[in-house]
GROMACS .gro file of C-alpha atoms in nm:
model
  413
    1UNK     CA    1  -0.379 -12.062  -0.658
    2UNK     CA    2  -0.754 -12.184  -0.757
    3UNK     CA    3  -1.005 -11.994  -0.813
    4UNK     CA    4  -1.356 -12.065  -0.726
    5UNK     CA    5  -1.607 -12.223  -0.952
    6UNK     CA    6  -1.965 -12.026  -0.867
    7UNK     CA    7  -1.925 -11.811  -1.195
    8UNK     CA    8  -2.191 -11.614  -1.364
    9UNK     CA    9  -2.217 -11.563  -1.721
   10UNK     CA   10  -2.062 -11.257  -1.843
   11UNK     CA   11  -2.106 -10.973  -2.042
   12UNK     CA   12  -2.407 -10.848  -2.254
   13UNK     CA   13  -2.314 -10.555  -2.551
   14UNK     CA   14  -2.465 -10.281  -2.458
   15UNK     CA   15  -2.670 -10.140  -2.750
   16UNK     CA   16  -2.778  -9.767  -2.779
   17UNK     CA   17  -3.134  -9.664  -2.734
   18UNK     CA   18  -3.426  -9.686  -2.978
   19UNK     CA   19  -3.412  -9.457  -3.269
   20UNK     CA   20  -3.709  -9.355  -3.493
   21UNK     CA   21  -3.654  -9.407  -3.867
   22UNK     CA   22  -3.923  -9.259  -4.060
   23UNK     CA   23  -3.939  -9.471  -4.413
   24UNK     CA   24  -4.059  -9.213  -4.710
   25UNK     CA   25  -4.229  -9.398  -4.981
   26UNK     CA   26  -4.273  -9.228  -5.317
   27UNK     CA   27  -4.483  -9.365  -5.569
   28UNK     CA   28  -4.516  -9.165  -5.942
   29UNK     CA   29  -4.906  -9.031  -5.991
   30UNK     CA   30  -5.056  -8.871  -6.260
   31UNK     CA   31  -4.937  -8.516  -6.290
   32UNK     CA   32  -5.151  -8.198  -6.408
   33UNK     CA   33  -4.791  -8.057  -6.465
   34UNK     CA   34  -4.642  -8.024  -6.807
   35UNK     CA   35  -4.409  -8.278  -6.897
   36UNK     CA   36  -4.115  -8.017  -6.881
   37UNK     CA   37  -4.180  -7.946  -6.484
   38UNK     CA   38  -4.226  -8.294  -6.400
   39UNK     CA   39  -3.978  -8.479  -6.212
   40UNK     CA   40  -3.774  -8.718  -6.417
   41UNK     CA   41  -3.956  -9.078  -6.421
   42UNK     CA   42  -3.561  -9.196  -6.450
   43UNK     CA   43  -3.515  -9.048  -6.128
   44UNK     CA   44  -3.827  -9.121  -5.942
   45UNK     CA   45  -3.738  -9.493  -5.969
   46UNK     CA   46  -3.464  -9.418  -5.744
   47UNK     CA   47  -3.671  -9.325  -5.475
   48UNK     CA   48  -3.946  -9.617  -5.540
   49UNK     CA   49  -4.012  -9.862  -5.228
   50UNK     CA   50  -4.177 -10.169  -5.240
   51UNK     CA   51  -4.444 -10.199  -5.013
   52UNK     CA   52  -4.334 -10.529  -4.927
   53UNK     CA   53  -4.004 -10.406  -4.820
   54UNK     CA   54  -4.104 -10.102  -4.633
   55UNK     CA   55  -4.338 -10.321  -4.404
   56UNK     CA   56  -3.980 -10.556  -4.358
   57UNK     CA   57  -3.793 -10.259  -4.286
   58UNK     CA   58  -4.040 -10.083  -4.016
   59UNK     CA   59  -4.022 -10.444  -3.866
   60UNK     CA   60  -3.649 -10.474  -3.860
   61UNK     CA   61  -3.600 -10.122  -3.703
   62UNK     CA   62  -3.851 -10.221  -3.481
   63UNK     CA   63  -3.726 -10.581  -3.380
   64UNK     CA   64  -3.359 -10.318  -3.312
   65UNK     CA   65  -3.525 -10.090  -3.068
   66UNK     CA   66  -3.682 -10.372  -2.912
   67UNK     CA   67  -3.374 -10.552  -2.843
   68UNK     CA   68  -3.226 -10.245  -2.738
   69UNK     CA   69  -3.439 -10.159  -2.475
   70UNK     CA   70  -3.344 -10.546  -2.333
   71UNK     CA   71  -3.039 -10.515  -2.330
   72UNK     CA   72  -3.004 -10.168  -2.183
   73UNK     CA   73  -3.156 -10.261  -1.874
   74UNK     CA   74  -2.877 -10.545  -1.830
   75UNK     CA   75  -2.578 -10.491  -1.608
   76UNK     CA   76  -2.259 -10.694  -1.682
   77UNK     CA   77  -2.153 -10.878  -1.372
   78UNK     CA   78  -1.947 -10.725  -1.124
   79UNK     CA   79  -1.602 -10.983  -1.122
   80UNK     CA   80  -1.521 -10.998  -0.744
   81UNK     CA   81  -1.220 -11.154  -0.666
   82UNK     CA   82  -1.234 -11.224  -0.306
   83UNK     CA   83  -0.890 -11.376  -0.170
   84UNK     CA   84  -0.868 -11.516   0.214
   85UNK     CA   85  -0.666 -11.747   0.390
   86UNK     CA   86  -0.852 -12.077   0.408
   87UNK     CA   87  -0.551 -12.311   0.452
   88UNK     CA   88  -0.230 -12.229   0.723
   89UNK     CA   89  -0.216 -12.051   1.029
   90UNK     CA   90  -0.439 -11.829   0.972
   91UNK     CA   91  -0.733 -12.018   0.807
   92UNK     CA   92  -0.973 -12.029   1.104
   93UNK     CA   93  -0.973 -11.593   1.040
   94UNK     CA   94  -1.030 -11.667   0.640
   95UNK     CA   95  -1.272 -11.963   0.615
   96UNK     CA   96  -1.503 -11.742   0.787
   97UNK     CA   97  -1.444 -11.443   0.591
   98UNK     CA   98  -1.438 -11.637   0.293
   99UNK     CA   99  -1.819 -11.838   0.376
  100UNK     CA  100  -1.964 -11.498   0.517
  101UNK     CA  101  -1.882 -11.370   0.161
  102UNK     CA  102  -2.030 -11.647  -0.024
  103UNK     CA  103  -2.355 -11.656   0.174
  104UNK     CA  104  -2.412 -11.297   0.086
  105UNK     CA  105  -2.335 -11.360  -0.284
  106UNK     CA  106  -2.605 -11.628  -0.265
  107UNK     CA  107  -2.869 -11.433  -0.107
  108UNK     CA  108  -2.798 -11.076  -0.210
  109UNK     CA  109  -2.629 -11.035  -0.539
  110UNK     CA  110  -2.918 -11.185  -0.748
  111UNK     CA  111  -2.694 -11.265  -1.043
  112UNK     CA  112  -2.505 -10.938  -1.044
  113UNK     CA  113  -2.159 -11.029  -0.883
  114UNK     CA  114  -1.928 -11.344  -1.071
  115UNK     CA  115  -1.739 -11.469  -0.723
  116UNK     CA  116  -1.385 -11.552  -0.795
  117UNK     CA  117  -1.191 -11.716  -0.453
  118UNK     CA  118  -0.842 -11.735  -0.403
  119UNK     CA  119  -0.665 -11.902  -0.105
  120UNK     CA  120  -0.352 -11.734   0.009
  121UNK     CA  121  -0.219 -12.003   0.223
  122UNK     CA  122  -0.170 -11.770   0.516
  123UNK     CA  123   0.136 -11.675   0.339
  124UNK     CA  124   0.278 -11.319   0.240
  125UNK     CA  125   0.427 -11.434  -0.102
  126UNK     CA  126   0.120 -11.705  -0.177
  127UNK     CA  127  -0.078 -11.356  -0.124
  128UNK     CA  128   0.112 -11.115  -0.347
  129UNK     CA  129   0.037 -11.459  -0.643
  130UNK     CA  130  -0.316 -11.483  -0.560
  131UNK     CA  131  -0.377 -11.073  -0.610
  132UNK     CA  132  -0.217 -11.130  -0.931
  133UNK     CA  133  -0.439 -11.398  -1.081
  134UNK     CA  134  -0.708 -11.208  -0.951
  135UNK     CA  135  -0.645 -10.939  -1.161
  136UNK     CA  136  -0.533 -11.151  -1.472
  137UNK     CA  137  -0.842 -11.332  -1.424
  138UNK     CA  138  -1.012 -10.983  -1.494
  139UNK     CA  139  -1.206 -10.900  -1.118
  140UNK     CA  140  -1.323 -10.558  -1.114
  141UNK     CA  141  -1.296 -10.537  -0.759
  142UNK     CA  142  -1.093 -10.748  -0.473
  143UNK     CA  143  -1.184 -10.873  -0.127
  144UNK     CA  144  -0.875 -10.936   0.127
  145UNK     CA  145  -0.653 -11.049   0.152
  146UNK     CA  146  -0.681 -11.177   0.516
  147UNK     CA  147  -0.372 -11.099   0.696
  148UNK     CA  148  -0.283 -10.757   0.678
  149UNK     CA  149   0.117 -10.861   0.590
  150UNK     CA  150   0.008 -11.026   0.294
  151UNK     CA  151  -0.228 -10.712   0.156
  152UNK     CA  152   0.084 -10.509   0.200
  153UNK     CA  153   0.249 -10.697  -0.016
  154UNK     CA  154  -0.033 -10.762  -0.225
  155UNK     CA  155  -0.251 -10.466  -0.278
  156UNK     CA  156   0.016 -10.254  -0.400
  157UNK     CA  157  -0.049 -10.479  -0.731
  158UNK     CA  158  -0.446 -10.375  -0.727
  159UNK     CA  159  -0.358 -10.028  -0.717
  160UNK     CA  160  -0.089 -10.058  -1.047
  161UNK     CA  161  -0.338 -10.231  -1.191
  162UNK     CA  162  -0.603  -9.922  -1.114
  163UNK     CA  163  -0.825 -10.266  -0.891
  164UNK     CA  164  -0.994 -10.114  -0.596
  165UNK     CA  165  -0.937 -10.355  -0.259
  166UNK     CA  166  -1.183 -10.396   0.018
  167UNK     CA  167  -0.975 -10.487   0.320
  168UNK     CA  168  -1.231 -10.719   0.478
  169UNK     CA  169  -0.991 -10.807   0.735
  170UNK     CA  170  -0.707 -10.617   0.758
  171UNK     CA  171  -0.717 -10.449   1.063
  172UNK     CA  172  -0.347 -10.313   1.055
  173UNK     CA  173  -0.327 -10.260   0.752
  174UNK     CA  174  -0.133  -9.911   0.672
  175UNK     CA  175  -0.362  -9.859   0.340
  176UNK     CA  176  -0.228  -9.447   0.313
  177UNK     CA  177   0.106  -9.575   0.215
  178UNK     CA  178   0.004  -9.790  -0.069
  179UNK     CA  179  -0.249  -9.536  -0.223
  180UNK     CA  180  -0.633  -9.442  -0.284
  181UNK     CA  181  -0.795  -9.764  -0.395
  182UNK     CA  182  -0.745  -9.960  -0.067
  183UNK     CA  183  -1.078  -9.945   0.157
  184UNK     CA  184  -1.099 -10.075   0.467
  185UNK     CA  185  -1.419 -10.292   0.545
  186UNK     CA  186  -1.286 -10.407   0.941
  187UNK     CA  187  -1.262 -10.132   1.216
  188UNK     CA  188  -0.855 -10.068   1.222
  189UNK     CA  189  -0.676 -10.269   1.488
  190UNK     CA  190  -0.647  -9.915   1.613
  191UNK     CA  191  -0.947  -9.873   1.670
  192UNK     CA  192  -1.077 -10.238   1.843
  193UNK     CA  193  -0.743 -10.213   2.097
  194UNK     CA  194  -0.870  -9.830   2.199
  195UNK     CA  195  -1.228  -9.970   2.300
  196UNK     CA  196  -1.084 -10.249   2.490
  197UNK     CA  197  -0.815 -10.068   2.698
  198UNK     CA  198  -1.040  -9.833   2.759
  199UNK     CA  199  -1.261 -10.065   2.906
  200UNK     CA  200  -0.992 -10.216   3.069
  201UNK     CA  201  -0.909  -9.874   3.228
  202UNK     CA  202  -1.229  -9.741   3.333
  203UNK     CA  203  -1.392 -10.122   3.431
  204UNK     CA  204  -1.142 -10.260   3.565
  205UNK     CA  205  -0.914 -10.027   3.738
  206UNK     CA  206  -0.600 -10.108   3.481
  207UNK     CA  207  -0.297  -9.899   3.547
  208UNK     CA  208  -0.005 -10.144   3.441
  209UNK     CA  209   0.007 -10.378   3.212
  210UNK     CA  210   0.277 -10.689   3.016
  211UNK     CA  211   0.276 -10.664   2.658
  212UNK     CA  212   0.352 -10.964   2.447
  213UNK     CA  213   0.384 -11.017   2.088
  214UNK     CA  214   0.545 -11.105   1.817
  215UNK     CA  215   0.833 -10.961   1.645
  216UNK     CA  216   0.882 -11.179   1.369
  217UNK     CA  217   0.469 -11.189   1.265
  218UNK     CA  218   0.360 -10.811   1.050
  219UNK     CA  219   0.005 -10.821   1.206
  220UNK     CA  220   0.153 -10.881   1.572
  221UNK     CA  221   0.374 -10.600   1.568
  222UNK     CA  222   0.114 -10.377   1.432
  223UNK     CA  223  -0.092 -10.457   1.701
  224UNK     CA  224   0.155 -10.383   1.938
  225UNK     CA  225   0.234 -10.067   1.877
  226UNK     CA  226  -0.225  -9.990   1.882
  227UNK     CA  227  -0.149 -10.122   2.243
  228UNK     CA  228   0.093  -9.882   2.357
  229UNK     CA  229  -0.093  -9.566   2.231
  230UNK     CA  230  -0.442  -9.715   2.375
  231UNK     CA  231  -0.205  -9.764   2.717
  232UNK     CA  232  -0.086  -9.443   2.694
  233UNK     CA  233  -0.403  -9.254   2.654
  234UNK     CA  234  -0.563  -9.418   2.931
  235UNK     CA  235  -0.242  -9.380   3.173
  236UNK     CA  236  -0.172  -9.720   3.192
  237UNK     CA  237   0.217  -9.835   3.233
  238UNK     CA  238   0.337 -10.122   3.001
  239UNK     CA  239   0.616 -10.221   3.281
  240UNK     CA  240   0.789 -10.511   3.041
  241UNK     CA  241   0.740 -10.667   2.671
  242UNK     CA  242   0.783 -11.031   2.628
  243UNK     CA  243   0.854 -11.093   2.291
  244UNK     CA  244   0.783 -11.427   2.123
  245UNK     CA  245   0.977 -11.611   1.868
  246UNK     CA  246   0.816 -11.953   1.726
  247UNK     CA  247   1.083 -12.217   1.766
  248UNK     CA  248   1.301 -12.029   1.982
  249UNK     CA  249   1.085 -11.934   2.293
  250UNK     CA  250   0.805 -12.155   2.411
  251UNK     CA  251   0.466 -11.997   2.512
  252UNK     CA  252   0.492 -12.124   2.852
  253UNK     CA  253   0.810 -11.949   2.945
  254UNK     CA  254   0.667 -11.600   2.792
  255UNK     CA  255   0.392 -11.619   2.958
  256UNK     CA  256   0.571 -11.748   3.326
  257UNK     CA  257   0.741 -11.428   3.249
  258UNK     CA  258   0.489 -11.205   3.203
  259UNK     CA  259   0.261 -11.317   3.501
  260UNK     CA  260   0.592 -11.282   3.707
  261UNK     CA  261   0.563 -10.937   3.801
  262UNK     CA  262   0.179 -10.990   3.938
  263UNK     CA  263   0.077 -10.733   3.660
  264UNK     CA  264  -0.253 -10.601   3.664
  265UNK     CA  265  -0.368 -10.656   3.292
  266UNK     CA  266  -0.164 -10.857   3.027
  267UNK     CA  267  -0.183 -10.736   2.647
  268UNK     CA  268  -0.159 -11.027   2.381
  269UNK     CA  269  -0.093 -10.877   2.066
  270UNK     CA  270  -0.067 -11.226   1.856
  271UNK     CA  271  -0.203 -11.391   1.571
  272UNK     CA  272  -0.436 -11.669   1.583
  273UNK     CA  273  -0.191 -11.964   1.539
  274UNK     CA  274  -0.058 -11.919   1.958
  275UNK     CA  275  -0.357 -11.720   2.063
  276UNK     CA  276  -0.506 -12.047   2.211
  277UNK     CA  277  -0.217 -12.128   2.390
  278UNK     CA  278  -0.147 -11.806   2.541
  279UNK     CA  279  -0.479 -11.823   2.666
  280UNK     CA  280  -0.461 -12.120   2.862
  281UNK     CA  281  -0.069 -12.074   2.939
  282UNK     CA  282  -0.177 -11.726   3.124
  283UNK     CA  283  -0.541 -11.843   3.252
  284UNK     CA  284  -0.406 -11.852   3.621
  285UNK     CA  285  -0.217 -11.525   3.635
  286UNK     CA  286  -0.505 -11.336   3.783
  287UNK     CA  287  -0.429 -11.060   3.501
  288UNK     CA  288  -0.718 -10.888   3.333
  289UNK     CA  289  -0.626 -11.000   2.998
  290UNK     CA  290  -0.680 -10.818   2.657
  291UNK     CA  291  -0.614 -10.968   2.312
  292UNK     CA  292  -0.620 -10.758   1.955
  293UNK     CA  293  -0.808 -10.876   1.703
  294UNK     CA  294  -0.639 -11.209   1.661
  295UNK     CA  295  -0.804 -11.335   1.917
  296UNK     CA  296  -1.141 -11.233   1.805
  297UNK     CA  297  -1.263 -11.586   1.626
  298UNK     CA  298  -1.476 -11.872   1.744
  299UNK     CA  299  -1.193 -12.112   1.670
  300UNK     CA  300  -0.929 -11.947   1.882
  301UNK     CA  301  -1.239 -11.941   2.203
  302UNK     CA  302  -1.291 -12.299   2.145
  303UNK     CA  303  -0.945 -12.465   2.157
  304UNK     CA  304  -0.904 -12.281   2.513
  305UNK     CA  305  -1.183 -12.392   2.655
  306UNK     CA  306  -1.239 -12.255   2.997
  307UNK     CA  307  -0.932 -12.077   2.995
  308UNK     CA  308  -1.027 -11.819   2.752
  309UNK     CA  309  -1.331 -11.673   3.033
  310UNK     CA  310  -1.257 -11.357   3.100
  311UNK     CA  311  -1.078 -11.239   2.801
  312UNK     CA  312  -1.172 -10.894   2.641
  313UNK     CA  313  -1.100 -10.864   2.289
  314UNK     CA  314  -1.317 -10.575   2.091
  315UNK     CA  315  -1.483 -10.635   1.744
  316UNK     CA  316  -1.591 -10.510   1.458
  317UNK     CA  317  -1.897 -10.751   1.545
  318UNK     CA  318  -2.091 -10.916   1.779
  319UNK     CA  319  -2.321 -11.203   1.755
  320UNK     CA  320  -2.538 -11.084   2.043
  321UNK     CA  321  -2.640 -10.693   1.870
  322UNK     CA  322  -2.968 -10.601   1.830
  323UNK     CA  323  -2.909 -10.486   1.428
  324UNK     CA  324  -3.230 -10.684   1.259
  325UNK     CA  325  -2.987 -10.736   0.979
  326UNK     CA  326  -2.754 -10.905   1.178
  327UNK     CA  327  -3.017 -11.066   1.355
  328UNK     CA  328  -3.104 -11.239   0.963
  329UNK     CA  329  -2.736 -11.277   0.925
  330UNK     CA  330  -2.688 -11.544   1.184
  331UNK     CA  331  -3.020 -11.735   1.149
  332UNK     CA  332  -2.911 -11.788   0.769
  333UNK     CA  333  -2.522 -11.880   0.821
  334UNK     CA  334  -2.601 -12.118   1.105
  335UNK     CA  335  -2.811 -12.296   0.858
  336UNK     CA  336  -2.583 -12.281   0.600
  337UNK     CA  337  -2.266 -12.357   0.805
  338UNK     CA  338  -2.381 -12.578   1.083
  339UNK     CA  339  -2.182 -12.332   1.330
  340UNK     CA  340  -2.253 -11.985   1.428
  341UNK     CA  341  -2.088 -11.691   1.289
  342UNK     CA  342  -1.765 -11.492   1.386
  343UNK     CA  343  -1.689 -11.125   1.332
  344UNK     CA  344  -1.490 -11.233   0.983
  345UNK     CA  345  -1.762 -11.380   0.863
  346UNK     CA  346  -1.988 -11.065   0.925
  347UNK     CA  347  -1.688 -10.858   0.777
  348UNK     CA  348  -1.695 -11.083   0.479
  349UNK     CA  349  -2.088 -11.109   0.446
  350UNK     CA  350  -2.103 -10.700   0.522
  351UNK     CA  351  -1.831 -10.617   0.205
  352UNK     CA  352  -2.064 -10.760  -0.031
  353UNK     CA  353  -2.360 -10.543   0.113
  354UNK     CA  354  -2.124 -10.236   0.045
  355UNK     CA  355  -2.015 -10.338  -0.295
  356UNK     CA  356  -2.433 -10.401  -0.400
  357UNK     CA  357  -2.458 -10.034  -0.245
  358UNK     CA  358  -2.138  -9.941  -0.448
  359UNK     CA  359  -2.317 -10.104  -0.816
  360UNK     CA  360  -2.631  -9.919  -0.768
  361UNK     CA  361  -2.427  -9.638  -0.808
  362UNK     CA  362  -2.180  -9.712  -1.053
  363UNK     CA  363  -2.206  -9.634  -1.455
  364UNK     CA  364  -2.068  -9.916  -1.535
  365UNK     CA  365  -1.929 -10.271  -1.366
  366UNK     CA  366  -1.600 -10.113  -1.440
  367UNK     CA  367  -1.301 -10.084  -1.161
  368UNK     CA  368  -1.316  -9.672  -1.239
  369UNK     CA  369  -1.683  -9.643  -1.179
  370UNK     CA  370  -1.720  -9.880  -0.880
  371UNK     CA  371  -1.391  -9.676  -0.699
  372UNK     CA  372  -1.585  -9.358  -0.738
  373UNK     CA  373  -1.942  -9.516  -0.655
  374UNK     CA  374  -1.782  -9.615  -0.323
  375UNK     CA  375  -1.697  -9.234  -0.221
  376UNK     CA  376  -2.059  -9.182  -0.297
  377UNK     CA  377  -2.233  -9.478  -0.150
  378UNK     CA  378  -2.308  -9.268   0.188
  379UNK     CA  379  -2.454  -9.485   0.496
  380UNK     CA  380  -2.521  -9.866   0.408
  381UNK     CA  381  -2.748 -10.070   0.665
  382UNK     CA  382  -2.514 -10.355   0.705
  383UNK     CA  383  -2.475 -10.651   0.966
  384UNK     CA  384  -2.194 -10.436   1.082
  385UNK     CA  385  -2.489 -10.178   1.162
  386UNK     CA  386  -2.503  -9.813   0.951
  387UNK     CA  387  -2.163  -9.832   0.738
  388UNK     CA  388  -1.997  -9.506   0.581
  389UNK     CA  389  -1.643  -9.447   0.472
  390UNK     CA  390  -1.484  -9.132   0.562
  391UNK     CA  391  -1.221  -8.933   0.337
  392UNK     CA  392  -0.916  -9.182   0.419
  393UNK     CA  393  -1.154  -9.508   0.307
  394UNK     CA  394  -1.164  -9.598   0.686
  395UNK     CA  395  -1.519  -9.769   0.781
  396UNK     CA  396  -1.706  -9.544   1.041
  397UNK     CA  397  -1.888  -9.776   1.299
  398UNK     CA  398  -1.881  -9.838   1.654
  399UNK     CA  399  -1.669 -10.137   1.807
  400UNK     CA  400  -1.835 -10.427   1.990
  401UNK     CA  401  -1.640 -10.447   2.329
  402UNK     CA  402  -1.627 -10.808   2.411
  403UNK     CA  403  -1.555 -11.023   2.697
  404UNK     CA  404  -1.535 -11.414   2.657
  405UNK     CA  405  -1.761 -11.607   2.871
  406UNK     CA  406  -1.829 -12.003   2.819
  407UNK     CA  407  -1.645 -12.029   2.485
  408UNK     CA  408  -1.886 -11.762   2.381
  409UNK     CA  409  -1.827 -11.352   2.332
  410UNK     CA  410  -2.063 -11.139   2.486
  411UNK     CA  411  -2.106 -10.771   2.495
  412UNK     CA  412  -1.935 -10.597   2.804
  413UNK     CA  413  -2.151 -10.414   3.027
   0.00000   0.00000   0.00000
């Protein structure tokens, strides 16, 4: 694993607040006294001070509470270590998370977060290696990882190790079962597949529908099963599941078979790696199509080209809302990044907003105090739009219903 180079320095002691130290200066005087009630001239020269060294003294306790002051008002760097997948199958999904959290180090954090990056290789055990460097490298806090297979492998480690996680991406991601330090930054896959079966329902007059994912893949078959409750809820009929196996199906026979039957709607519940191909392998169907959140990057659009229109995938973003912060958010990553921005970049740039929120409130740059300044950080105007967490550390936001038109998503009417 590497770890990134933009480091700040580190810590600065904290001292303790200015004290006054009054200086008593005795000097003998002529007494009126008889010799027999005066004090001892033995033991008055134990309480003589130069004048000389009182005025070095006041300025010494002086030059203290000076520097004390200074350095009270200094915070010691929050140590973020933010891990994504920026090479494998899955790097289109973590580059962007990964630059969407760098630009909002660069332009938000004002010295106050140390950025640590990891690359977990869009594998499960390369995840679980980067957590732990992360942690041995001393980060207070972790971002990711991206898939949600490897953070369930992976964040059990941060919450051992008493780390807090942000799950910027990890939209299936069962964070009850590994404990209370896992917060979730992306709506749950849960969520997203609701608002666009929904749609799908009420829009488009869904009532049956081919499922087809990926048995083999953790994030796949989580998605799944968000597609058969959503179909349920909205009385639609999954008639068949095609499942596919990499190396031992081809995308072109799964998909003959699902568009077989003439279904009305066809669910994709796949990573990124065969989104693009499913898209163009199903394009002349004539089934409404609806993909989970794997198919919710710019990269994935692209590669299919024309045979992506159509496709309604929801988000935890959308380039085209009218939030003025996401507004900012695009202008400054197109600049930065020469290409526009997906919804894992916003996730990425939007978990640094909530851990500034998170500092403000925190004692200390400590894991303890920033897990309990993030029950307490309340609503946080993010790119995302207003951002709380409820009491299970789920994000509470609305989802961007989507529908790809000209390699492009725009919001569904």
């Amino acid at each position: 694993m590497s770890s990134g180079t933009s480091r700040s320095s580190l810590s600065v002691p904290m001292a303790q607040s200015p004290v006054s130290v009054p200086l008593l200066i005795l000097k003998p005087t002529k007494s009126s006294l008889p010799s027999s009630q005066r004090f001892p001239e033995s033991l008055m020269r134990h309480f003589r001070v130069v004048p000389a060294l009182a005025l070095t003294l006041a300025v010494s306790v002086l030059g203290v509470a000076c520097g004390s002051s200074s350095a009270t008002s200094s915070k010691t760097p929050l140590i973020v270590g933010s891990i994504a997948a920026t090479s494998g199958s899955a790097a289109p999904l973590g580059s962007s998370q990964q630059s969407g959290t760098a630009l909002a180090v660069s332009e938000l954090a004002n010295g106050s977060i140390d950025l640590r990056t990891y690359d977990e290789m869009s594998d499960v055990q390369a995840g679980a290696t980067a957590m732990k460097k992360a942690i041995s490298d001393g980060a207070h806090v972790v971002l990711g990882p991206t898939l949600s297979s490897a953070a369930a492998v992976a964040d059990p480690f941060a919450q051992a190790a008493g780390v807090p996680v942000l799950g910027v991406t990890n939209a299936t991601l069962d964070m009850a079962a590994i404990g209370n330090l896992i917060w979730r930054v992306s709506l749950s896959e849960n969520a997203m597949v609701s608002a666009s079966v929904k749609y799908a329902a009420s829009k488009k007059s869904v009532k049956n529908a081919v499922l087809i994912w990926e048995p083999a893949d953790g994030y796949s078959t989580g998605s799944a099963e968000s597609f058969r409750s959503a179909a349920k809820a909205n009385g639609i009929t999954i008639t068949s599941e095609q499942k596919y196996v990499e190396g031992a199906t081809s995308v072109g026979s799964i998909s003959a078979a699902a568009s077989s039957g003439s279904p009305d709607a066809i669910f994709l519940a796949l990573r990124s790696a065969p989104a693009g191909d499913f898209l163009v392998a199903t394009a002349a169907s004539g089934a409404v199509r609806v993909g989970g959140n794997g198919f919710n990057s710019a990269a994935v659009v692209k590669s299919s080209g024309a045979a992506a229109d159509g496709l309604i995938v929801s988000g935890s973003w959308n380039i085209n809302t009218s939030n003025a912060n996401s507004k900012k958010f695009v202008d400054s990553y197109t600049k930065a990044n020469n290409a526009v921005p997906d919804a894992f970049a916003a996730q990425g740039y939007a978990a640094i907003q909530v851990l500034l929120a998170a500092l403000k409130k925190a004692k200390t740059a400590s894991s303890a105090d920033i897990q309990v300044a993030l029950s307490k950080i309340g609503t946080v105007e993010t790119v995302l739009g207003p951002f709380a967490f409820d009491a299970q550390n789920e994000p509470s936001y609305p989802a961007a219903v989507q529908i790809v038109q000209g390699e492009a998503f725009t919001l569904a009417s």
